[in-house]
Amino acid sequence: MIISDEERTDVILLVDDEPSNIQVLNKAVSSLGKVYFATSGEEALRLAREVLPDLVLMDIQMPGIDGFDACTAIKTDPKLQDTNVIFVSAHIDTEHQLRAIQCGGIDFLHKPVNTILAEAQVRTHLTLGRQQRELKVARSTLQNVIDHLPAFVAYWNEDLINVFSNDVEGKWLSVSSAHMQGSSFSSVTRNSTSLSQAAHEQLNLAVEQSRSGVTQVLELTLNSTSSAILFAAASVVPTLIEGKFSGIVLLLHDVTPLRVIQNDLRKEKELFALTLSSIGDGVIVTNLEGDITFLNPIAELLTGWARRDALNQTIETVMPLVDASGRKKLINPLRIALSERRVVGASLNAKLIRRTGEMVEVEDTAAPIKDANNELQGGIIVFHDVTEAREMAQRMSHIASHDALTNLPNRILLQDRSERALENAKRKNEKVAMLVVDIDQFKTINDSVGHSVGDQLLKSIAKRLVDSARGADTVSRHGGDEFIVLVPELTNWDNAVAYVTRLMQQFTTPIWIDSQRFDLTCSVGISIYPDDCSDTESLYRHADGAMYRAKELGRNRWHFFSKDIETQVMKRHGLEQYLRRALVENLFQIYYQAKIDTRTGAVVGVEALIRLKDEKGKMISPAEFIPLAEDNGLIIPIGRVVMELASRDALKWQDMGFNHTVSINISTVQFNDERFVDDVRELFDDLSLKPELIEFEITEGAIAKNTVRTKEILESLKGLGLSISIDDFGTGYSSLSYLKRFPIDVLKIDQSFVGDMLSNLSDEAIVDAIISLGRSLNMQLVAEGVETEAQVRALSAKGCHIVQGFYYCRPIPYSEMCVYLAKGTHKKGDPL
Ligand code: C2E
Ligand code: CA
Ligand code: CA
């Protein structure tokens, strides 16, 4: 059982051969502890070994073993080391005192004993003894702790003489504590085999500096051969007493494992950096935020950013990427690697904008950096300059796909483009033309002038062919004097004809080489997809065949593969030429067809219809030439002619006192022409014509397109005072909502409905619907193509009273219309 010091009762042993003395002593100390008695030195020793007293009050003069001998025996007994002895004696002279101290006594009590004084004296000694024991325990605990400290602790006094060290074996400084004790600081450090000269100097300097009262901290490298301690953190702690330097404590602790790890890490990092620095690719490492933490010299070179400027910048700042065009910014793959935590492969055609602004084509790969626990730590991007490689690849592919002499695409590229053009055309319902162009009698010329001039000729021919082409066209050379032109995205054959016409035109100018004149001609064969065939191979064969046909027919001409196309194209081509001529020579005429109010028989309006006779005087139908004029744009000048002629006639009728309207047909192309409204305004300004008498007939197709603009145009026309009529109403596909939004005056029921109205129920239903629609919107209704009386009656019954058609009046020239108008009312079919 452990008894704490407070609880423990002190044990007191009273020794005297005189029992009366013991009685007196007992009286004095009995309250202070447990008291034992002995009346001889022998008994005292025996009892002391048994009860282990804290304090012995010992008589000196006793028979047998006297007090001094008994004390000596107690003090030499290890079990009784802590036992204090006080001598009790009547004679206390110097000799006695000296002997008492020599044998280990601590105090004297005088006989006769004063009990009060004795009690106080014994109490003090018991207390002191207790404190002494406590101190001993504390000290041994401390010693124990220090001995087992995984550190070196040593103390040097103010004269720097070692007082203490906990390094019993000398594993720290190769000096055991025993050897160290009494040695000066500098001799210990100088003689320590663990310390280098430098370390010795460092430590002694630290000691000097610590005299100011400040703890010095330093790190030592130990050249220890025997122990595993290689690196130690040292603290030189000055101890101060009342502010005065009184010595130093040297503390060392082992930092070897830490340093070893740090060293390994540093080495690894250096190796890593060295590796990244010596590879040929640019490498940039970022943290989680995409801020740069490392870049290697190649990355510095490629980005134009020095490392010190680049660090901590975002990846986008240092490595901005754009697409091949150089305009569209690209997301840096590193961002994707960070956000999606995956490796991002090379982006195609990326360009890096360098700090200087120039662009470098790069190929890059980015990856996330994860630690052992798969936690994202940052990202890395590796990239290299592929400008040269890409240029080389481009050059190679250019060489492979182009003709060396003219630099035109060759057969391979043409093949590829043709295939794509056909696919596109199929999807978009367009046509593709292939033209085989062969220079007439080139072989003869070439043989006579030599190849170098021949080559120059071919080059300038190539240039002329290219000059005739549009952007989408491909002009290619297939060796010799054969050129093939691919004309994609055609809506009809005219574009091909336009190209070949321009081309032939080019050949009318002579080519000059070294002041030698060459008048060349060519023969061209044309084949059209999908009219002639459905694949590129046959397209070429057909065009080639057509080219031979052109040669057979006498060269310097073009020829279509298909006879049908050929005739149609020739016809259209001829017609186009004729329309141009008609414009110049004023061959267009206007016929008029009356609109009759069936209730009164009065002419309420006339429709102007264009007429053109061919060279032989035969009428060409507007249904034939208007669509062509719309395709080639001639409708604009033609439309202007119609407007002018009709307006002049209208003016004349107005002057004669007629007040019927004159309707003019406006083509969609005309309506959508930017200058249209201005043209109309100018015309009416020139003539002092009442615009209320003019009506424009527009098809649904024209106004269904662009509603905002359409509304503006229609309102401007209305603003001029014109009426608006929807021609061929019911045949368009548009929604009817425009009728409410746009200022429309008249609906013309298409002649197809009128024609079949009496035989076909659904046509009749449509006519009914149009009539009720027109009425509810408060629009005038005109029925077109009325040919019979039955139709007139039926329309009247339904409430449509204005009709136009052969039943009353065919289209007739101005002069005849004047006669017709003079008749006033018209009940029956046209008498003319
Ligand atoms: P449209 O505007 O629907 O003109 C009416 C067409 O029907 C005229 O043909 C006219 O001759 C014909 N027609 C009139 N009454 C009857 C009838 O009772 N029975 C039959 N079967 N047909 C009748 P045309 O003159 O040949 O004109 C054809 C189309 O050409 C016109 O159709 C119009 O779209 C266009 N057109 C005519 N002249 C011009 C013009 O000056 N400018 C524009 N842009 N187009 C015009
Ligand atoms: Ca019309
Ligand atoms: Ca019509």
XYZ file of C-alpha atoms and ligand atoms in Angstrom, residues 727-728 750 784, ligand 3:
5
model
C -53.160 37.417 -107.522
C -53.862 33.698 -107.911
C -57.317 31.838 -109.098
C -60.224 35.130 -112.934
Ca -54.020 35.370 -111.972
